[in-house]
Structures are given as C-alpha cells and as structure tokens.
Short mmCIF file of C-alpha atoms and ligand atoms in Angstrom, two decimals:
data_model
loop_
_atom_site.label_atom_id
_atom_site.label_comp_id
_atom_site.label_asym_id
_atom_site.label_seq_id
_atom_site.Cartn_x
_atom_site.Cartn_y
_atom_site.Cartn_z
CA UNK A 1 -15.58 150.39 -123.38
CA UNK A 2 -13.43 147.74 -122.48
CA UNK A 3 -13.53 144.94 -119.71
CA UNK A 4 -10.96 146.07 -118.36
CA UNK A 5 -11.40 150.29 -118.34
CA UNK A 6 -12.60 150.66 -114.47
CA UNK A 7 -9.02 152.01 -114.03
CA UNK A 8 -8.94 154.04 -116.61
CA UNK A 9 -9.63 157.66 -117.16
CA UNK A 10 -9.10 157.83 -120.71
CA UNK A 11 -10.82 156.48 -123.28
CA UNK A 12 -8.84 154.45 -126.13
CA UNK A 13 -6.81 154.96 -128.60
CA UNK A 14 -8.29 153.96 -131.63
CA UNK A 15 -4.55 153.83 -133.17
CA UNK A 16 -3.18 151.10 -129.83
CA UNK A 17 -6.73 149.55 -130.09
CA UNK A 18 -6.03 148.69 -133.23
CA UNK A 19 -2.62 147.78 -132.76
CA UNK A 20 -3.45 145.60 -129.46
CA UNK A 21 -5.98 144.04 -130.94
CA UNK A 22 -6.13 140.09 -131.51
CA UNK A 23 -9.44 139.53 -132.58
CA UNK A 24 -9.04 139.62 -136.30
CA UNK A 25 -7.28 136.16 -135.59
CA UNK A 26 -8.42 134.74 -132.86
CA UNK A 27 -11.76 135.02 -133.71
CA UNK A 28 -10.92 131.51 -135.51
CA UNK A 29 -10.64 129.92 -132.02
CA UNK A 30 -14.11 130.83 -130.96
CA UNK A 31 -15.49 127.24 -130.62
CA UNK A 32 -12.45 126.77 -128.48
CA UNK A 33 -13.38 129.90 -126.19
CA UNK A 34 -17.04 128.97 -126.09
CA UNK A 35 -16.18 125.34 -124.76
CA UNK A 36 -13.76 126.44 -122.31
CA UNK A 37 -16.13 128.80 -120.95
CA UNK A 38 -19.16 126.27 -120.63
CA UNK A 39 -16.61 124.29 -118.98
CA UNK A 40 -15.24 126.85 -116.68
CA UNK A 41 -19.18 127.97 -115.25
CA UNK A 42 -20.53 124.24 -115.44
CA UNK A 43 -17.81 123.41 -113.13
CA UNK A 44 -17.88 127.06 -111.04
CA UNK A 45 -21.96 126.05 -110.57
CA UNK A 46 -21.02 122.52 -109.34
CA UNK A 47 -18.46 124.21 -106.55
CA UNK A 48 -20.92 126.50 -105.32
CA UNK A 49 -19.49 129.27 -106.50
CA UNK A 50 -22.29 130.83 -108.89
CA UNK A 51 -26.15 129.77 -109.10
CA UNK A 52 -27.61 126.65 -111.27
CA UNK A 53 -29.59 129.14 -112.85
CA UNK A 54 -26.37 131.68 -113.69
CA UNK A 55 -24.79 128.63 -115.20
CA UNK A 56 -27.96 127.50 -117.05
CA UNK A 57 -28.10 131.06 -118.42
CA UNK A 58 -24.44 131.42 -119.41
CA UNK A 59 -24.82 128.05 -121.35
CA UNK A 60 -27.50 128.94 -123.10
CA UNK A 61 -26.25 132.56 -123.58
CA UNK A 62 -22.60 131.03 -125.07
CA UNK A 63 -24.38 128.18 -127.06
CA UNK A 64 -26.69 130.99 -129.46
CA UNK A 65 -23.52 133.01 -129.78
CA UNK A 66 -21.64 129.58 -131.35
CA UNK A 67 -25.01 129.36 -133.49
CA UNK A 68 -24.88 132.92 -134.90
CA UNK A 69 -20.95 132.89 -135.21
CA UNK A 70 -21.29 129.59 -137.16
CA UNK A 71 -24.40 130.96 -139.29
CA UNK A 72 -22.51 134.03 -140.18
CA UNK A 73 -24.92 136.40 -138.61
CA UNK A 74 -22.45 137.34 -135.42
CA UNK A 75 -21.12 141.15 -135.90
CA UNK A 76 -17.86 141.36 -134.51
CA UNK A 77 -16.90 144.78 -133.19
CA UNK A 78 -13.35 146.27 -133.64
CA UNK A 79 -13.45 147.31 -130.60
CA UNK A 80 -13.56 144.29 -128.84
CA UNK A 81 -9.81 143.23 -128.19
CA UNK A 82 -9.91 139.81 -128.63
CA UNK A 83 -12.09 136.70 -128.68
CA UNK A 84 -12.23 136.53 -125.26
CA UNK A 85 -13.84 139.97 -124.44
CA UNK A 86 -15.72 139.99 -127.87
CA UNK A 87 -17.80 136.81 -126.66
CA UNK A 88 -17.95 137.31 -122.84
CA UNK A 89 -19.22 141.13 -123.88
CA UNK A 90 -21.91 139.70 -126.00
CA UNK A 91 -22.94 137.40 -123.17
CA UNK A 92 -23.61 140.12 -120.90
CA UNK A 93 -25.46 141.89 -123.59
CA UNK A 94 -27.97 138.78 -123.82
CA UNK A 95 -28.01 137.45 -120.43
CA UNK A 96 -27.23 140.42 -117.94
CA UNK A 97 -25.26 139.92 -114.74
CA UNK A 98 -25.00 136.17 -114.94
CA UNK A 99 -22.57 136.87 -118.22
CA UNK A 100 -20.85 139.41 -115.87
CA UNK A 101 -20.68 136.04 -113.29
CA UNK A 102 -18.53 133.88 -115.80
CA UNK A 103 -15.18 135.17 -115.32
CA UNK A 104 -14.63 134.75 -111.56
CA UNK A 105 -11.75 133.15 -110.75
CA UNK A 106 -10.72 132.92 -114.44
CA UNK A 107 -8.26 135.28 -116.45
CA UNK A 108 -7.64 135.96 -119.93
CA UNK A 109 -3.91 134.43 -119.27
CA UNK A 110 -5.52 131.03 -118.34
CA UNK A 111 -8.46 131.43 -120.67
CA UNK A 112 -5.98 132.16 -123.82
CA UNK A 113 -4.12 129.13 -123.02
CA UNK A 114 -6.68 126.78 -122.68
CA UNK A 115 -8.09 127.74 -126.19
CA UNK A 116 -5.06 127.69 -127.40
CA UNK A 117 -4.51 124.32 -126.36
CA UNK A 118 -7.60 122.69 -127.69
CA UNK A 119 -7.41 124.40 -130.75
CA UNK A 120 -3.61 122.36 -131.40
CA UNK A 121 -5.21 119.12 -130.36
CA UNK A 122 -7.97 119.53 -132.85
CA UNK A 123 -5.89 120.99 -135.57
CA UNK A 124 -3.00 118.12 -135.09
CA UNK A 125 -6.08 115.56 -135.56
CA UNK A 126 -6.85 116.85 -138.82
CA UNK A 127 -3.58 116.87 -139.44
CA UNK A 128 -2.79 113.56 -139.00
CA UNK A 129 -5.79 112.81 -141.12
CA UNK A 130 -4.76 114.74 -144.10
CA UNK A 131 -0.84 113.34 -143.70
CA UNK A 132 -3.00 109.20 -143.88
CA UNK A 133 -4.31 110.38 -147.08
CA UNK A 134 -1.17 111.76 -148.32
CA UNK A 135 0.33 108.22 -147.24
CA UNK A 136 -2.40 106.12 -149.09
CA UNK A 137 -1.79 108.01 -152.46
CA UNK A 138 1.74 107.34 -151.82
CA UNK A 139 1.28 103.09 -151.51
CA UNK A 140 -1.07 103.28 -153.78
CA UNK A 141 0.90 104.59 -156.31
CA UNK A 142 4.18 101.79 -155.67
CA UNK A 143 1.22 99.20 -155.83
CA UNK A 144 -0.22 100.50 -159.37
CA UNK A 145 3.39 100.58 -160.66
CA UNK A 146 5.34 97.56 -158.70
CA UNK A 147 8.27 96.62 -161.05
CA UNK A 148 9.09 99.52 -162.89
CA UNK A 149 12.88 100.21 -162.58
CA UNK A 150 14.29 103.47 -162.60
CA UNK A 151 17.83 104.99 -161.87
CA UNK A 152 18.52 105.52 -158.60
CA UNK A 153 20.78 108.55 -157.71
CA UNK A 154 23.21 110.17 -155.68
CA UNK A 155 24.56 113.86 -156.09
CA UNK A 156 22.10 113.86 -158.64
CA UNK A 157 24.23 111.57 -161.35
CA UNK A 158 23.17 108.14 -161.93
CA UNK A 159 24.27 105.38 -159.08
CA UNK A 160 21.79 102.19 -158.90
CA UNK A 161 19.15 101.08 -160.21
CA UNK A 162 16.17 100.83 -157.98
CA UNK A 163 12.18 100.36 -157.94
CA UNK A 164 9.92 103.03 -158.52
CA UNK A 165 8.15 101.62 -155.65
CA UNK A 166 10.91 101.76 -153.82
CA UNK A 167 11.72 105.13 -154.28
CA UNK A 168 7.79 106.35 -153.33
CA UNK A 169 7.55 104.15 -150.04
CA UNK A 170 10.85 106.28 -149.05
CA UNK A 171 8.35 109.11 -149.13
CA UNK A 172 5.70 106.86 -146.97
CA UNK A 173 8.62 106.37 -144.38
CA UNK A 174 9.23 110.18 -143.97
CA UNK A 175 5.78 111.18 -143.81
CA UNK A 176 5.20 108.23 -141.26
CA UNK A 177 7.80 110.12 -139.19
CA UNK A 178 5.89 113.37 -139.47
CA UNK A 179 3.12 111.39 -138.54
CA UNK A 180 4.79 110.69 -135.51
CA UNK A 181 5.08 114.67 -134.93
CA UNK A 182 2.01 116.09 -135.06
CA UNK A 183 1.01 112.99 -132.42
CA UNK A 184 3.73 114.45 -131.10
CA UNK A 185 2.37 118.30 -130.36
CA UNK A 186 -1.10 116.51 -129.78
CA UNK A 187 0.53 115.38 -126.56
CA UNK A 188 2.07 119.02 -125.49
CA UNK A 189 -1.36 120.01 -125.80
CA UNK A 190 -2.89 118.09 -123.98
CA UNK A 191 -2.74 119.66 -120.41
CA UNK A 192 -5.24 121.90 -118.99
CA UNK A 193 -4.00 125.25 -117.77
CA UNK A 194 -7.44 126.57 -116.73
CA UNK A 195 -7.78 127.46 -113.13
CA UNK A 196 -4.60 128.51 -112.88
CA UNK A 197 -5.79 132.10 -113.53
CA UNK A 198 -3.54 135.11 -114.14
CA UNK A 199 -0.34 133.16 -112.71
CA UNK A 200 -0.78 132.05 -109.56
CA UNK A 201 -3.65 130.78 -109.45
CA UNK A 202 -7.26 131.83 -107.30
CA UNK A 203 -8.58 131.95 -104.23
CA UNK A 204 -12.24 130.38 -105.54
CA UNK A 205 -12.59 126.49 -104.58
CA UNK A 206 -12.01 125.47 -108.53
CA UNK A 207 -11.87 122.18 -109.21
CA UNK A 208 -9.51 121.73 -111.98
CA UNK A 209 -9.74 117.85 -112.70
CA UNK A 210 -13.42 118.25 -113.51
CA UNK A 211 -13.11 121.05 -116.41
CA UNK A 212 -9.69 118.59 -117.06
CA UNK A 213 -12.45 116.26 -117.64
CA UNK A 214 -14.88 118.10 -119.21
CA UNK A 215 -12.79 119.39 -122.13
CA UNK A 216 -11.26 116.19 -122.96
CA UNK A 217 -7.68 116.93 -121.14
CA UNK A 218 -5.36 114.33 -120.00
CA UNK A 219 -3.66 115.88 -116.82
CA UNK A 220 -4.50 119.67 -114.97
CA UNK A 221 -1.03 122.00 -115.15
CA UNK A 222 0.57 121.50 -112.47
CA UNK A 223 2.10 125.14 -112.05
CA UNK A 224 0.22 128.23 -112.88
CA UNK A 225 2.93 130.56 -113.77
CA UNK A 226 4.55 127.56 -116.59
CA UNK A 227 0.78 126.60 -117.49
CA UNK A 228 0.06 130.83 -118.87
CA UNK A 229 3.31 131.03 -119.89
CA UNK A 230 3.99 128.01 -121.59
CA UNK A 231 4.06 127.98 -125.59
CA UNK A 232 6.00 124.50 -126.16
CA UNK A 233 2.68 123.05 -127.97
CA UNK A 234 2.71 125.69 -130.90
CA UNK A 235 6.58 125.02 -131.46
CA UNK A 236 6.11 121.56 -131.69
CA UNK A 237 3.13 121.60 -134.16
CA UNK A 238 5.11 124.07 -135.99
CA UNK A 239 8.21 122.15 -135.73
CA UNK A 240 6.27 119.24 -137.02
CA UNK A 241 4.36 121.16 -139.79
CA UNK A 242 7.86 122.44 -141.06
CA UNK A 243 9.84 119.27 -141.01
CA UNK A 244 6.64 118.13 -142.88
CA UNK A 245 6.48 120.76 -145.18
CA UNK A 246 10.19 120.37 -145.57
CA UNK A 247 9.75 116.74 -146.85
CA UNK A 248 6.86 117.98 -149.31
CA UNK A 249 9.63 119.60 -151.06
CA UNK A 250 11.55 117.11 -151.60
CA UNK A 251 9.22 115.22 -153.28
CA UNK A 252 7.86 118.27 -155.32
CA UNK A 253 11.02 118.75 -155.87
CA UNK A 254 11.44 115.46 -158.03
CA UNK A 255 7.79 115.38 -159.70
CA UNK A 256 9.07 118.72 -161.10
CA UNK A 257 12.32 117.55 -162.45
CA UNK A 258 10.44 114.07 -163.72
CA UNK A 259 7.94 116.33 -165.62
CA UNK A 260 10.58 117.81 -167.47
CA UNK A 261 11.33 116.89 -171.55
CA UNK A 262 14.59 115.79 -169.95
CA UNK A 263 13.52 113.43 -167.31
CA UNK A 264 10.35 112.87 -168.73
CA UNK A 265 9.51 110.04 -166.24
CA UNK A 266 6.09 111.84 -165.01
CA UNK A 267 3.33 113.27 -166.78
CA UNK A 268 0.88 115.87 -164.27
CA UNK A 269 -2.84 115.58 -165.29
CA UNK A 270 -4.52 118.77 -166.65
CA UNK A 271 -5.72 119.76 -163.03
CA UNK A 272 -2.49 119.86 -161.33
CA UNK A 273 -1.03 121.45 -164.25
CA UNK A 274 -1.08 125.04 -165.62
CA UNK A 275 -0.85 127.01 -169.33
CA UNK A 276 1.11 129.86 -170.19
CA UNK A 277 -0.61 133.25 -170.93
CA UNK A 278 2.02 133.51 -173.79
CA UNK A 279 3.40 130.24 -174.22
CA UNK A 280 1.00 127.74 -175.83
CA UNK A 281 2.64 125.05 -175.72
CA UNK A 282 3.45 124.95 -172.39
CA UNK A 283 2.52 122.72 -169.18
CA UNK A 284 3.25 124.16 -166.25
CA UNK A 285 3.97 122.18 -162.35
CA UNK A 286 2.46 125.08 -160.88
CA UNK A 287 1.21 122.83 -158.01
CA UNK A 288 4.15 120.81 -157.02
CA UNK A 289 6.17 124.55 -157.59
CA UNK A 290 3.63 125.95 -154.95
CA UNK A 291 4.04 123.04 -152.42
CA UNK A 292 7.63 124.23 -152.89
CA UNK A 293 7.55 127.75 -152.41
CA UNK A 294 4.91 127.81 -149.52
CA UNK A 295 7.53 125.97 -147.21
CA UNK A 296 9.58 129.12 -146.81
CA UNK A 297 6.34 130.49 -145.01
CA UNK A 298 5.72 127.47 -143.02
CA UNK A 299 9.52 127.28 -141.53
CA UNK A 300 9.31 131.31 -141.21
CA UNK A 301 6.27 130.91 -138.54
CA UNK A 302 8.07 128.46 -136.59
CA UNK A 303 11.37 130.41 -136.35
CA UNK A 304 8.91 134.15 -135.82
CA UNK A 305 7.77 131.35 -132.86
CA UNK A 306 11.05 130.99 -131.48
CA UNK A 307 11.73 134.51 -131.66
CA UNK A 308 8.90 135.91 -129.28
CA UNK A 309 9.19 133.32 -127.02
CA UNK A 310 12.95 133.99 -126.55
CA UNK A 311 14.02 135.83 -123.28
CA UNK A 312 10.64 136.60 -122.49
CA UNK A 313 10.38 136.33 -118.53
CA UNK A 314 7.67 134.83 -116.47
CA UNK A 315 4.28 134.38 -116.41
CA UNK A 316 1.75 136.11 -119.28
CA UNK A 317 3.97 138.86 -121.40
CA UNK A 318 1.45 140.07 -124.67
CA UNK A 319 3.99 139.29 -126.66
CA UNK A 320 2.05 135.68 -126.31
CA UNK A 321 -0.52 137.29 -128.44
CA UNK A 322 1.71 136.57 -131.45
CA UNK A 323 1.66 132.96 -131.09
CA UNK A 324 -0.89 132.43 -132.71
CA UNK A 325 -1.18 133.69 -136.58
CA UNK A 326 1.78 131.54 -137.44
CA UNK A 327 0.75 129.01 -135.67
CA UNK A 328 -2.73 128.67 -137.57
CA UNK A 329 -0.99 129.29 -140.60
CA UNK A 330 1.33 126.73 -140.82
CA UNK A 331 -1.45 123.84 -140.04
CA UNK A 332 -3.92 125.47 -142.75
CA UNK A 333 -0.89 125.67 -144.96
CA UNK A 334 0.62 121.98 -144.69
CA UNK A 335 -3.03 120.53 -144.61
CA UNK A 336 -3.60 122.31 -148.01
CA UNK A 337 -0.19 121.20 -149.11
CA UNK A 338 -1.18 117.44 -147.93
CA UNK A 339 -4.22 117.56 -150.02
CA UNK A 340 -3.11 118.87 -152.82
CA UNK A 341 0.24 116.43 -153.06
CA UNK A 342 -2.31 113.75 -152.80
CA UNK A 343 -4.48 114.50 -155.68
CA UNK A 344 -1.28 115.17 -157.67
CA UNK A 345 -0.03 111.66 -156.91
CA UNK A 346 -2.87 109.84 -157.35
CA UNK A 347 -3.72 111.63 -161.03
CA UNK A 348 -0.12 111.45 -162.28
CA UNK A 349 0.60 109.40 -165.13
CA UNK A 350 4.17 107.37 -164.68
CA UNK A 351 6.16 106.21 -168.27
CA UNK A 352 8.16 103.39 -167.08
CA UNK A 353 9.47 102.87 -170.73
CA UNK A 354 11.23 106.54 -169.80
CA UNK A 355 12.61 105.43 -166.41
CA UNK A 356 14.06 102.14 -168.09
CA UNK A 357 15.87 103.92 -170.37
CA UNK A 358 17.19 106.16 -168.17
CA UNK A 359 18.29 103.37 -166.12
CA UNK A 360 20.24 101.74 -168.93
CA UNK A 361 22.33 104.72 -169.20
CA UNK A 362 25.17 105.67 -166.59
CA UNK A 363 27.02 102.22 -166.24
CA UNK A 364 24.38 101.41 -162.98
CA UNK A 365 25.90 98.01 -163.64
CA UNK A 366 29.24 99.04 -162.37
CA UNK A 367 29.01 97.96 -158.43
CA UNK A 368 27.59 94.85 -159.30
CA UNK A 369 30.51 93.86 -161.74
CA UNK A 370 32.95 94.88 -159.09
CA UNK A 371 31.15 92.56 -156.39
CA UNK A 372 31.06 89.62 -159.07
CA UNK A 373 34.66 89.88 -159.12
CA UNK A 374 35.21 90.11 -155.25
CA UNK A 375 32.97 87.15 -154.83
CA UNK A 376 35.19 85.46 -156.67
CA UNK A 377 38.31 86.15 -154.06
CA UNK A 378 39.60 89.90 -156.02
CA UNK A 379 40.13 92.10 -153.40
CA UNK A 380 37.18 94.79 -153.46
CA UNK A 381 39.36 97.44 -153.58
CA UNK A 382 41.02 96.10 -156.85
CA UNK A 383 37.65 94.86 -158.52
CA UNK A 384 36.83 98.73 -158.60
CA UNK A 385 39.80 99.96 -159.93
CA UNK A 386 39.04 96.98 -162.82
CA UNK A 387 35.41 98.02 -163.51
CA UNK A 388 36.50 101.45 -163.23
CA UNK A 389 38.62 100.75 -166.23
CA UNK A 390 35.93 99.22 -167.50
CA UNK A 391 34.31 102.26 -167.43
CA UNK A 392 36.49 104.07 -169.19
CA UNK A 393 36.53 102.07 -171.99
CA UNK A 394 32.97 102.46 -172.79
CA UNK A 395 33.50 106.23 -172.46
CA UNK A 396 36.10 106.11 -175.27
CA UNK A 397 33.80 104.06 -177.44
CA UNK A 398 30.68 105.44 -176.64
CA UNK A 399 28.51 102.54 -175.71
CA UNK A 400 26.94 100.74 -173.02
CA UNK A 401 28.69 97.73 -170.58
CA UNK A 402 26.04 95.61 -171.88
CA UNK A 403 27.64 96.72 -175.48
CA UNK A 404 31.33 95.18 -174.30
CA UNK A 405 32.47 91.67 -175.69
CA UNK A 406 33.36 89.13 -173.33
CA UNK A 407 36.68 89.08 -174.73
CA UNK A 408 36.48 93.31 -173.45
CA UNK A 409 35.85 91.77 -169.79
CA UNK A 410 38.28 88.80 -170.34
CA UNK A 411 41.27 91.52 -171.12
CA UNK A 412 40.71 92.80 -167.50
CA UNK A 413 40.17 90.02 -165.50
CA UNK A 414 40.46 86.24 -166.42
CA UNK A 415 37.98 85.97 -163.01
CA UNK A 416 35.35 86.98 -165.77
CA UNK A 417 33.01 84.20 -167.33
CA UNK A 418 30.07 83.78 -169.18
CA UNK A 419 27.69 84.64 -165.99
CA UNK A 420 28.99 87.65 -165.96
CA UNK A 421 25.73 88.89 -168.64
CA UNK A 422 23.66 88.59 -164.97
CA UNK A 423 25.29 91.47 -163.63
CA UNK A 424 24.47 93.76 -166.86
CA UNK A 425 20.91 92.93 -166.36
CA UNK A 426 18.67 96.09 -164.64
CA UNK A 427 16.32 93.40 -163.00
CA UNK A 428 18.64 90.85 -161.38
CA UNK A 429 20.32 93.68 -160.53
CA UNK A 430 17.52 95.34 -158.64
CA UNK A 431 16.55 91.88 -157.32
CA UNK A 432 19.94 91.13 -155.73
CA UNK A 433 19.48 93.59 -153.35
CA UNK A 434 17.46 91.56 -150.78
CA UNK A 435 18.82 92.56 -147.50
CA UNK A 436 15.75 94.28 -145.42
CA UNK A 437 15.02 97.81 -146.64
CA UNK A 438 16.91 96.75 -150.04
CA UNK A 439 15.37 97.27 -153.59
CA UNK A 440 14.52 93.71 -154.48
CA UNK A 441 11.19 93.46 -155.02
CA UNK A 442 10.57 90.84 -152.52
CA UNK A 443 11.69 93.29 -149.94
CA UNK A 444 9.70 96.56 -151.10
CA UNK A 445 6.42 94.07 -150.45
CA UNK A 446 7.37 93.88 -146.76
CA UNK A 447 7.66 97.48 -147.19
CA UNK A 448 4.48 97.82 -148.35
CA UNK A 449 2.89 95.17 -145.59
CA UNK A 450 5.11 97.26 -142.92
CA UNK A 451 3.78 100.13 -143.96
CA UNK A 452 0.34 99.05 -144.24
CA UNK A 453 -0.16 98.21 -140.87
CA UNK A 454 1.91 101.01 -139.26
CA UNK A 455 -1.07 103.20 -141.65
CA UNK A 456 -3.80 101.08 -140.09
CA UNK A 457 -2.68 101.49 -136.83
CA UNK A 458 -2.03 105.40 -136.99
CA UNK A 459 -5.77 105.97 -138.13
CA UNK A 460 -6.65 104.11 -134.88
CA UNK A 461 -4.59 107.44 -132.63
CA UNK A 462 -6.54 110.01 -134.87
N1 LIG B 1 -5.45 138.32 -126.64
C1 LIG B 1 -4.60 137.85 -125.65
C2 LIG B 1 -3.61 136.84 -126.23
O1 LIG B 1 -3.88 136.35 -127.26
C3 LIG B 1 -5.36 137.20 -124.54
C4 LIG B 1 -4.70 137.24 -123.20
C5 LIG B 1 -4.60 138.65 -122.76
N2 LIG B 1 -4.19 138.76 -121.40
C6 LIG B 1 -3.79 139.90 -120.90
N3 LIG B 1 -3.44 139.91 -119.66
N4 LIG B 1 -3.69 141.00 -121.61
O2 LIG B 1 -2.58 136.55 -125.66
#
C-alpha cells in the first residue's frame, strides 16, 4: 500500500507502479534522504512540534536503515515508489508511530529537492577533485617534456611551430575553466528548499535557517513554489559536465591522431591500449576513442534536461522525476572520463624526435621570414607575397627553406642578409614568441607558475 492510498479505492496498477516508479534511481540518493530527514525531525523536535523522544527514535530508526543500505543487507521493495516512501515506510516498520511523525509539515516536493540539492553539491566536489587530478597529469606532463617542439596547426595543415608544453597547458587552461563550472553548479545548489513543503509552504512553526544550518546550506529558498520547482542546479552541473566532456574530446581527439603511424608523436602504454581479436598487430586507442564517444551521452542528458523542464508550469509537475538519471549520469560519466584521461596522460610515452621532424616540414618558417623583412621597413603586406614566392620555389624543387641558398633569398629581396639563417631555425623561432601567453619558453614557465597556483588555490574551494 502506498503513503499516499487513503484516497484511494483501488489498489495499484502493477503496470503505472512500475512506470511511476523512481526508486530504481533514486535509491542512489539515499544518504541524501536520510540526512535531510534527521535534519527535518531534529529541527521539528527543537520547535515543539514532535516529542524529544519521537525525534530520538526517528534518528536512530533512519541511522540503522543508512547502516543496512550501506552493508548491502537493505531489501528494497518494488513497490515502494521512490526513495522517499521506501525509507520513511521502513521507519515506521521499525519504530511505529514516531516514523509516521516525521513527515509533518514536509512533502515529497520539498523533500525531493532538498536531496536533490545535496546530492549536486557533493557530486560537483568530487568533481572538482577528479578535474585537479586531470590538471596535474596535464603540468606534469609539459614539465617532463619542456622543450620539445612540435608543429603547431591550424585547419589541421602545418602553421607554427610551438612547444609541446605549450600545446598541453592549453588543455590546463580549458579544464581550469570547467573547473570554474562545476564551482559553478556547487553554488545553484546550495540553497535549502526544505520547509517550503508542497508549494506554499506550512502552517507548522518550521524553522528553516536551522535545518539551512544543519545540512550545510548557505541561504533558506526564499519562495516555495521556485524552491520545488526549481531545476537550474542539474542544468548547470550538466552544462558544466558537457562543456567538460566536450573539451575531453578534443584532446582525445589529438592523442588518437598522434598515436597514429602517420603522426606518430605519441605512443599509449599497454593499459590504455587495446588488441585486435583478428588483427595481431594491432594497438588500439580504445580509451581515448571511448572518452570520445561517451560525450554524445553526456551532452544528450543535458539537452533530455532542457527538454522536461521546458513549458512545464508551476510548482511540482512529475515530470521533475526525470531530472535525475541524466543528471547522475553525466557526473559518473565525466568523473570516469577524468580518471581515465589522467592515467592515459601520465603513462603515455612522447617521441620528440617525431614531433621535430614534423615541425621541419611545412615551411613553419614562413611568417617569421616575412616579419624579418618588415622589420627591416618592407611593407608586411609585400614581405608575404615575397616569402610566399619563396614558397613556391621550394615546392618546385622539392626541399626545405632551410635547403635555399642565400643567393635563392637574395633574388627576392636584397633586404635579405646573412641573419636571415635565424629565422629558419625551429628554436629561435619558438623563442621569439615572448609576448604573454606566447610559445617562448620563458613564457610557457609563467604558464606553468600561473597555473600552479590557480591549481593550488582551486583545491583550497573543494
Ligand atoms: N519521486 C519523486 C521525484 O523524484 C518525488 C516527489 C514526488 N512528489 C509528488 N508530489 N508526487 O520527483
């Protein structure tokens, strides 16, 4: 029988029961519901509104349910609707009318919320742990590798040359934005909604800053039908899990490509590698691949999200109910994704030999000859046309502009001289870029120190 059935004639469906039922999901927010409700009849005991000893026994009744839940010896019945009735029904079952006591002036609308709420705060936390970590492996892998030069790229062909390091810390910089994110949904969280009952809230003398207090809140809602209603925190952690997701694939995106024969800049240990079941020789980026793919599911919740929650009217609507499966998946999903990038950073093997030689091929000398000239008074304009000649002889003959004579340069410009051998070279080149956020390697160290202390100050908001 449900909580609910006075009303009812009938008894249920066990098709709708099914159907209406949350509790195969929710069930994961039980620690959640178990606080909230110590909470809710601490507080309702300290207002007068139930007995010491009710509360006492409602504690105690609540805290052995969270110990046989979290030993595994809790039977859940399908017939319970959701978390909420399958715990408050087992309280009653242990602790007679005092369980029946806990929900005064308390719905499920608040109740849900509340959860709800706590669980995003806790899951953003470990979030923003598991995103660190995935920021360490990144720093650490520009420190282990600080000069190696590699091409940099636009649409994909060959541009500039740049730092490895460089190139990684871009990574740090993105995922310190994401960072930024999750803190972000942390804060939409954190707002009590309990006490304000169905949606408007009760007649019972609650006192709403002290269960504020007790669970850790910042602020009490401050209007009941927005506080049961209100969904903003789950779009913003999965907002922030898909943006961060959404970055992951961008860098998987390149480890896979590096891995390649053709790239060949990477090597993936054995662990974050795969065989073929027909293929012996092969070595497969099944990890980084994964990363990839599991995106699409991650950006899917948040837009299933946006869905539901569009045109739905005030206050509590049980379409609300499927908030929450997306929502849990996309935080287990990145936080697996975070930990399994890191590991695949950290035991990847780099071949800078590889990424020089890529580097040397492509003309990534080419802006640097044109600004040699324009220092030297030709308009810029002009000094690419030259080097863009240039250019095209080397295509004819099949070399290299570090292969051209310095007569070759001397035929195009007599602003040319024997200095000019500077601008051919892949590390001057790299180091001439010294403006802040440039390549030089001066500047990716205050990069790195940047970045350091934004790290050490983000572990200090977890
Ligand atoms: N299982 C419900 C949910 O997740 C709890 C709230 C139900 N409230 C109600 N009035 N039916 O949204």
């Amino acid at each position: 029988m449900a909580l609910w059935s006075g009303r009812f004639e009938e008894g249920v469906d066990a098709f709708t029961q099914r159907f209406g039922a949350s509790l195969p999901v929710d069930k994961q927010l039980y620690l959640q519901d178990i606080l909230g409700s110590v909470a809710h009849a601490e507080m309702l005991a300290a207002q007068g509104v139930i007995s010491t000893e009710d509360f006492e026994a409602i504690r105690a009744g609540l805290l052995s349910i969270r110990d046989d839940i979290e030993a595994g010896s809790f039977v859940f019945d399908i017939n319970d609707e959701d978390i909420h009735m399958a715990i408050e029904s087992e309280l009653t079952r242990r602790i007679g009318d005092a369980g029946a006591r806990l929900h005064t002036g308390r719905s499920r609308n608040d109740q849900v919320a509340t959860d709800s709420r706590l669980y995003v705060k806790k899951r953003a936390s470990e979030l923003m742990a598991a995103n660190v970590a995935l920021r360490e492996a990144l720093l650490e892998l520009a420190l282990r590798h600080p000069n190696v030069i590699m091409p940099g790229y636009t649409h994909m062909q060959h541009a500039q040359p740049v730092l490895f390091s460089h190139h990684m810390l871009a990574y740090v910089w993105m995922f310190t934005r994401d960072f930024q994110r999750l803190l972000g949904a942390r804060i939409s969280a954190d707002v009590n909604p309990l006490g304000s009952a169905a949606l408007a809230g009760t007649t019972y003398p609650l006192d709403r800053e002290a269960t504020t207090a007790m669970l850790g809140f910042s602020f009490p809602s401050q209007n009941s039908l927005d506080a049961v209603s209100d969904r903003d925190f789950f779009l913003d952690l999965l907002y922030a899990c898909s943006v961060s997701c959404l970055h992951l694939t961008r860098l998987c995106e390149e480890i896979i490509l590096w891995s390649t024969s053709e790239f060949g800049f990477v090597t993936l240990s054995d662990s974050y590698s795969t065989g073929s079941s027909i293929m012996p020789q092969k070595k497969n980026p099944d990890f980084a691949e994964l990363i990839r793919g599991k995106s699409g599911r991650v950006i899917g919740d948040l837009v299933a999200l946006m869905v539901t929650l569009k045109s739905l009217p005030l206050a509590y609507n049980k379409d609300l109910q499927e908030d929450k499966e997306g929502a849990i998946d996309a935080a287990d999903t990145l936080e697996d994704c975070y930990v399994c990038a890191a590991g695949m950073l950290s035991t990847m093997t780099i071949h800078p030999d590889a990424m020089l030689a890529a580097a040397g091929e492509g003309y990534l000398a080419a802006t640097d000859i044109a600004d040699y000239l324009a220092k030297k008074g030709m308009p810029f304009r002009r000094a690419h046309e030259v080097v863009g000649h240039l250019v095209l002889l080397c295509d004819k003959r099949g070399c290299r502009l570090d292969d051209l004579a310095f007569e070759d340069f001397r035929e195009q410009s007599d602003l040319f001289e024997e200095d000019i051998v500077d601008c051919l070279d892949l590390a001057s080149i790299v180091e001439a870029r010294d403006t802040i956020g440039g390549t030089s390697s001066h500047q990716v160290a205050h990069q790195i120190e940047a970045l350091r202390s934004q790290i050490a100050q983000d572990k200090t908001s977890i």
